[in-house]
Every structure is written in structure tokens, then in C-alpha cells.
PDB file of C-alpha atoms in Angstrom:
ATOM      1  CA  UNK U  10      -3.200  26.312  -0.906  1.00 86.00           C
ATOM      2  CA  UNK U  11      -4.068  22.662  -1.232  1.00 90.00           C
ATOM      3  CA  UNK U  12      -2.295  20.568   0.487  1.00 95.00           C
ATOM      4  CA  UNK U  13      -1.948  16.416   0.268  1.00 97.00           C
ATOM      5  CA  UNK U  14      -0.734  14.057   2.727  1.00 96.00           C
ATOM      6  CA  UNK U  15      -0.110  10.714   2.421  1.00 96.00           C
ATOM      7  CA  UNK U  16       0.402   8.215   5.175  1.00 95.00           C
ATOM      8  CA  UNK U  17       0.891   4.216   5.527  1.00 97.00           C
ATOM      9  CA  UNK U  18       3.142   3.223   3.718  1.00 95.00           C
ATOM     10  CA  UNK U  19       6.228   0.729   4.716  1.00 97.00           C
ATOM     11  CA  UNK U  20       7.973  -2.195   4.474  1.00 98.00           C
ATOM     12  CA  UNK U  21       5.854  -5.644   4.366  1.00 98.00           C
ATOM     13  CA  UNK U  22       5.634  -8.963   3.608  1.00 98.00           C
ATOM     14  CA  UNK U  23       4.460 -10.992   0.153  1.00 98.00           C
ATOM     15  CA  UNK U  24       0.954 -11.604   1.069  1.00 98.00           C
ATOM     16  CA  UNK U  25       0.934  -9.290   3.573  1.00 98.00           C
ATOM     17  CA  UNK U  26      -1.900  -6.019   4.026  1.00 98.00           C
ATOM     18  CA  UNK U  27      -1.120  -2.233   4.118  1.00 98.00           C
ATOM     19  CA  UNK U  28      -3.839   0.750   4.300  1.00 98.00           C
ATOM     20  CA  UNK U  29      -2.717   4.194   2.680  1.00 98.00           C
ATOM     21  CA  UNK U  30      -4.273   7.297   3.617  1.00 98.00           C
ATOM     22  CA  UNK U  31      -4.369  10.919   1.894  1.00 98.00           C
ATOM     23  CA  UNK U  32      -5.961  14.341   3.900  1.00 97.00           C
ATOM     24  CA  UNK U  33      -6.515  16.884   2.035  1.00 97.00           C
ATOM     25  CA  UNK U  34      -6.787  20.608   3.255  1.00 93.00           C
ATOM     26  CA  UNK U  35      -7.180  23.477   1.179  1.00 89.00           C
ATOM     27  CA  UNK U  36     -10.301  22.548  -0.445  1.00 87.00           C
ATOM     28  CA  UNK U  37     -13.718  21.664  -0.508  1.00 89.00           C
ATOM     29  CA  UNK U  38     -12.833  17.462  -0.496  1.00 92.00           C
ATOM     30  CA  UNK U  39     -16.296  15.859  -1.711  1.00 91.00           C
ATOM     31  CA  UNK U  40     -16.668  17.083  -5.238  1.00 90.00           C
ATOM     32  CA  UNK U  41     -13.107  16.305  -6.033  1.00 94.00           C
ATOM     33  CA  UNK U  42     -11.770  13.053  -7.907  1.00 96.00           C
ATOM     34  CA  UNK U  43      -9.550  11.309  -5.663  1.00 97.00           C
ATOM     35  CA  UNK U  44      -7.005   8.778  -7.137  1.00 97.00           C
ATOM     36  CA  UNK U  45      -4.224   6.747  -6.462  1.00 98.00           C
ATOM     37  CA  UNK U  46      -0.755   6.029  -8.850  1.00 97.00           C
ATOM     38  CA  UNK U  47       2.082   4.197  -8.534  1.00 98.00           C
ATOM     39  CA  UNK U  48       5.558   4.658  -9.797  1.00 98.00           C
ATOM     40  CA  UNK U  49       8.602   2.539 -10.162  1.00 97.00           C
ATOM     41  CA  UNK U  50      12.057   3.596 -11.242  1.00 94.00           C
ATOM     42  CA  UNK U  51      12.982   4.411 -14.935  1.00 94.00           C
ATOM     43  CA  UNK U  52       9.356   3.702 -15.504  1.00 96.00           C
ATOM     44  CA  UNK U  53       5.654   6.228 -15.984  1.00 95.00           C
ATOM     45  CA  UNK U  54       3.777   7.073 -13.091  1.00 95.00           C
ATOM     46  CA  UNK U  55       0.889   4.429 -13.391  1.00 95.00           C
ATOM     47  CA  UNK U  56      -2.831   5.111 -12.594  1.00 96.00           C
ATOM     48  CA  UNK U  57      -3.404   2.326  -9.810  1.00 97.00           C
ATOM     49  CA  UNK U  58      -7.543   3.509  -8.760  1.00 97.00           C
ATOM     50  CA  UNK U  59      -9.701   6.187  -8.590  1.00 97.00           C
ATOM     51  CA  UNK U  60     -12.737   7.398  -7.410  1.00 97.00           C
ATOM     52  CA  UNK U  61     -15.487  10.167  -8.049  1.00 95.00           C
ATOM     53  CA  UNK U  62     -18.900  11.328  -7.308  1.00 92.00           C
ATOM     54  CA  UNK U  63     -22.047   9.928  -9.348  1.00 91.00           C
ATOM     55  CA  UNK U  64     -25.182  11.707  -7.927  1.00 89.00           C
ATOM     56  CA  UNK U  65     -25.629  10.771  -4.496  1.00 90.00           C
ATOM     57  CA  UNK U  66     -23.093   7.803  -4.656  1.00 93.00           C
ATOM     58  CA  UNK U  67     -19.454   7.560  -5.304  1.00 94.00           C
ATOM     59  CA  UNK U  68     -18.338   5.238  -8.360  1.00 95.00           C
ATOM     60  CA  UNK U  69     -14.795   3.199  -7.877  1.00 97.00           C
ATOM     61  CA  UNK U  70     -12.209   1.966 -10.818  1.00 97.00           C
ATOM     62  CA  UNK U  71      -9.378   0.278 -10.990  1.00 97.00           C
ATOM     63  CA  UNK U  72      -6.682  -0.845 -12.866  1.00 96.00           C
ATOM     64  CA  UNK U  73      -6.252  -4.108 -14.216  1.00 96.00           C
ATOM     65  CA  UNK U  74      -3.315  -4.755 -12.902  1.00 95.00           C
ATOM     66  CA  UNK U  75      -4.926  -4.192  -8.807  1.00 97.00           C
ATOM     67  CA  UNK U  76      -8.725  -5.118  -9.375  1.00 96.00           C
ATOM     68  CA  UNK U  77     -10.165  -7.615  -7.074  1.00 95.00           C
ATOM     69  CA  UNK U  78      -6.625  -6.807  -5.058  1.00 98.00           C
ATOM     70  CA  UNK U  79      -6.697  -3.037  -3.941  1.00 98.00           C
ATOM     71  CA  UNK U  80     -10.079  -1.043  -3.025  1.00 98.00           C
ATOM     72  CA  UNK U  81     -10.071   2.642  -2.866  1.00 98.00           C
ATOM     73  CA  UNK U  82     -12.710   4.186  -0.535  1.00 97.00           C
ATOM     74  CA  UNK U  83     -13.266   8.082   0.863  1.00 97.00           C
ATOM     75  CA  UNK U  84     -14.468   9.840   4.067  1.00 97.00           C
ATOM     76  CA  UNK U  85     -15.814  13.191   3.239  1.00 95.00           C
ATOM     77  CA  UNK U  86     -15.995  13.882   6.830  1.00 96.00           C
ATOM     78  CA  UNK U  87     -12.675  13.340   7.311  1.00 97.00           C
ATOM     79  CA  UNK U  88     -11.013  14.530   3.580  1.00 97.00           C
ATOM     80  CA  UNK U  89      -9.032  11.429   3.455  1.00 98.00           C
ATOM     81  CA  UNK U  90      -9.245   8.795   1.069  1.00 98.00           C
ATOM     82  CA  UNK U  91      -7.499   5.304   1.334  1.00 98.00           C
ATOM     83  CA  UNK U  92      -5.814   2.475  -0.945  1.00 98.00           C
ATOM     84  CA  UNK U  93      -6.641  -0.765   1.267  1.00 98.00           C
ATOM     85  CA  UNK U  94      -4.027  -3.279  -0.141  1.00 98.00           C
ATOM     86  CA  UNK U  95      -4.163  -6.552   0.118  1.00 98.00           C
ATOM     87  CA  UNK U  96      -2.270  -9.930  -1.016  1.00 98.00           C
ATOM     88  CA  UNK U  97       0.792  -7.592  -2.118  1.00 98.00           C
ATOM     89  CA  UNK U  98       3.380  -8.903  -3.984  1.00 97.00           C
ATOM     90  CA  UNK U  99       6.730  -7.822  -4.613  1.00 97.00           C
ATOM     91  CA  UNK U 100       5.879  -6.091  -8.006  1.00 96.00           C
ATOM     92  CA  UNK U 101       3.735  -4.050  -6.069  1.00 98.00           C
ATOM     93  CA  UNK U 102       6.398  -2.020  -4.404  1.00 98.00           C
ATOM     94  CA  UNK U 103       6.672   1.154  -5.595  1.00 98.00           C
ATOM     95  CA  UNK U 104       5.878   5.047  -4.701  1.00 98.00           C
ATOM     96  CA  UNK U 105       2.282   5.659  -4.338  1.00 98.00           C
ATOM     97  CA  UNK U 106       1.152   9.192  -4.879  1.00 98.00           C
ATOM     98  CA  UNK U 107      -2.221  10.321  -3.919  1.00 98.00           C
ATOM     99  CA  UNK U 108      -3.828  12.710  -6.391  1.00 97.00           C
ATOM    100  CA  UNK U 109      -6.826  15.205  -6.636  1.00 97.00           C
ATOM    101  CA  UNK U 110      -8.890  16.240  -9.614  1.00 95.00           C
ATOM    102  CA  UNK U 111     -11.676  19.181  -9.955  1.00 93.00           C
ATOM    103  CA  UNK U 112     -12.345  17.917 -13.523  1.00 89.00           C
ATOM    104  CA  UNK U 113     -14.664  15.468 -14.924  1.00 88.00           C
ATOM    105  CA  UNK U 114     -12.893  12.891 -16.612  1.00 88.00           C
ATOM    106  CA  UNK U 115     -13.795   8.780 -15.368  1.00 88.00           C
ATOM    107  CA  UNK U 116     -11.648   6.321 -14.595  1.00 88.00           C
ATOM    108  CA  UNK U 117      -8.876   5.192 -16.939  1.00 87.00           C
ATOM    109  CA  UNK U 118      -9.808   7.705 -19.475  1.00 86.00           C
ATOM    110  CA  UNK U 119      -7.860  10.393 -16.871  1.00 89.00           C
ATOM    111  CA  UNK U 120      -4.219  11.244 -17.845  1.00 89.00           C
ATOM    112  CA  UNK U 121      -2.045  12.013 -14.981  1.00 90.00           C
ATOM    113  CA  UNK U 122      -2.366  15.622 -16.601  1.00 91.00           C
ATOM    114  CA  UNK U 123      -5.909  15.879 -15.032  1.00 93.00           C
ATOM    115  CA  UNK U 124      -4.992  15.511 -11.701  1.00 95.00           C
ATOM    116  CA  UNK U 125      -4.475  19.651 -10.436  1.00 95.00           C
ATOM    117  CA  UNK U 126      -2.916  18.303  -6.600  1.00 96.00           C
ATOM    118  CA  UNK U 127      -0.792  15.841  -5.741  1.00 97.00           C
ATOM    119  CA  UNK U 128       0.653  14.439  -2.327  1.00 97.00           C
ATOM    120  CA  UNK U 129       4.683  13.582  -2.134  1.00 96.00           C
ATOM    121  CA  UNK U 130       4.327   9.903  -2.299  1.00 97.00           C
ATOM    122  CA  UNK U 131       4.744   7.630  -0.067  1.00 97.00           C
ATOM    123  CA  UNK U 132       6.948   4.177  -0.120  1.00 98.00           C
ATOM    124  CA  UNK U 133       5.604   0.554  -0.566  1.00 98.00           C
ATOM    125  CA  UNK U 134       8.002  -2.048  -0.611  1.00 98.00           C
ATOM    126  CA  UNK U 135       7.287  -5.726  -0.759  1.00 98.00           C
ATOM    127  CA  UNK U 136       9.129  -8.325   0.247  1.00 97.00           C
ATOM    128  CA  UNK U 137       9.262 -11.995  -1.281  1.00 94.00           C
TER     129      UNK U 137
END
């Protein structure tokens, strides 16, 4: 059984920093593609940043709407990855899942379909 767990998240200021971190168990961790999404009442879980082997390396991506804001990292040692969030702002709050892929697909081009494992969220809220 795979298993995702999600830690970090709270209550924090406009401006402010927060660090979320997902272990997974269950599974061989370093061939998987590890993402982060974001979801808001009444509204579509929302890809937020994801991130996936390329040969020896591991390639990041990120939404518009977070680039240059969030940065998503992994320790293989540790099967964890992390959403480091900084300068948040009050539309970032929201439940942030994390979510685990065995496929192939890159970046954006990933439906929420593609991700086999997810975590039971965690909540962000910002404050103005």
C-alpha cells in the first residue's frame, strides 16, 4: 500500500514563508513524479509544481501562477518532497495535496488523472 503524508501546513501571514513536506512509503520513491496541487472551494484541483527524473538529474515546473514564488525540491533518501513557499498571499490559501505518478507525462501536460497516489491535503491559509 502506498501511503502519502503531508505535513506543514498552517496559518500565516501575507508575505510570510511556509515549507510543506510529503513521505511516501509503499514504494520505490526516486523514479516516481512527485507533484504538488492546490484546491479552493467550488473550484478544480489546480496543478501548483511538479517534479521528475531526467537521466541523472531531476527537472522542476511550475505553474504560472507560483513560478519565481514556490520551488519544489526532493530527497530520495528521505522519500519526501517539499513545496518551499514564499511571499504568500492571501489567494494562495487553499488545500495542498501532494501527489505521486509512475507515468511519464512532463509538467503541465499531466492531468490530475495521471497522478496513481495522493496524500489527504493539508491546509494553507493566508492572511492579509
Amino acid at each position: 500500500q502506498v501511503l502519502l503524508l503531508e505535513s506543514g501546513g498552517g496559518l500565516v501571514q501575507a508575505g510570510g514563508s511556509l515549507r510543506l513536506s510529503c513521505t511516501v512509503s509503499g514504494r520505490t520513491f526516486s523514479d516516481l513524479i512527485m507533484a504538488w496541487f492546490r484546491q479552493t472551494p467550488g473550484k478544480e484541483r489546480e496543478w501548483v509544481a511538479s517534479i521528475r527524473r531526467s537521466g541523472m538529474t531531476y527537472d522542476e515546473y511550475y505553474a504560472d501562477s507560483v513560478k519565481d514564488q514556490f520551488t519544489i525540491s526532493r530527497d530520495n533518501a528521505k522519500s519526501t518532497v517539499y513545496l518551499q513557499m514564499d511571499s504568500l498571499k492571501p489567494e494562495d490559501t487553499a488545500v495542498y495535496y501532494c501527489a505521486a505518478s509512475r507515468g511519464d507525462c512532463i509538467g503541465s501536460a499531466c492531468r490530475t488523472l495521471d497522478y496513481h497516489y495522493w496524500g489527504q491535503g493539508t491546509q494553507v491559509t493566508v492572511s492579509s
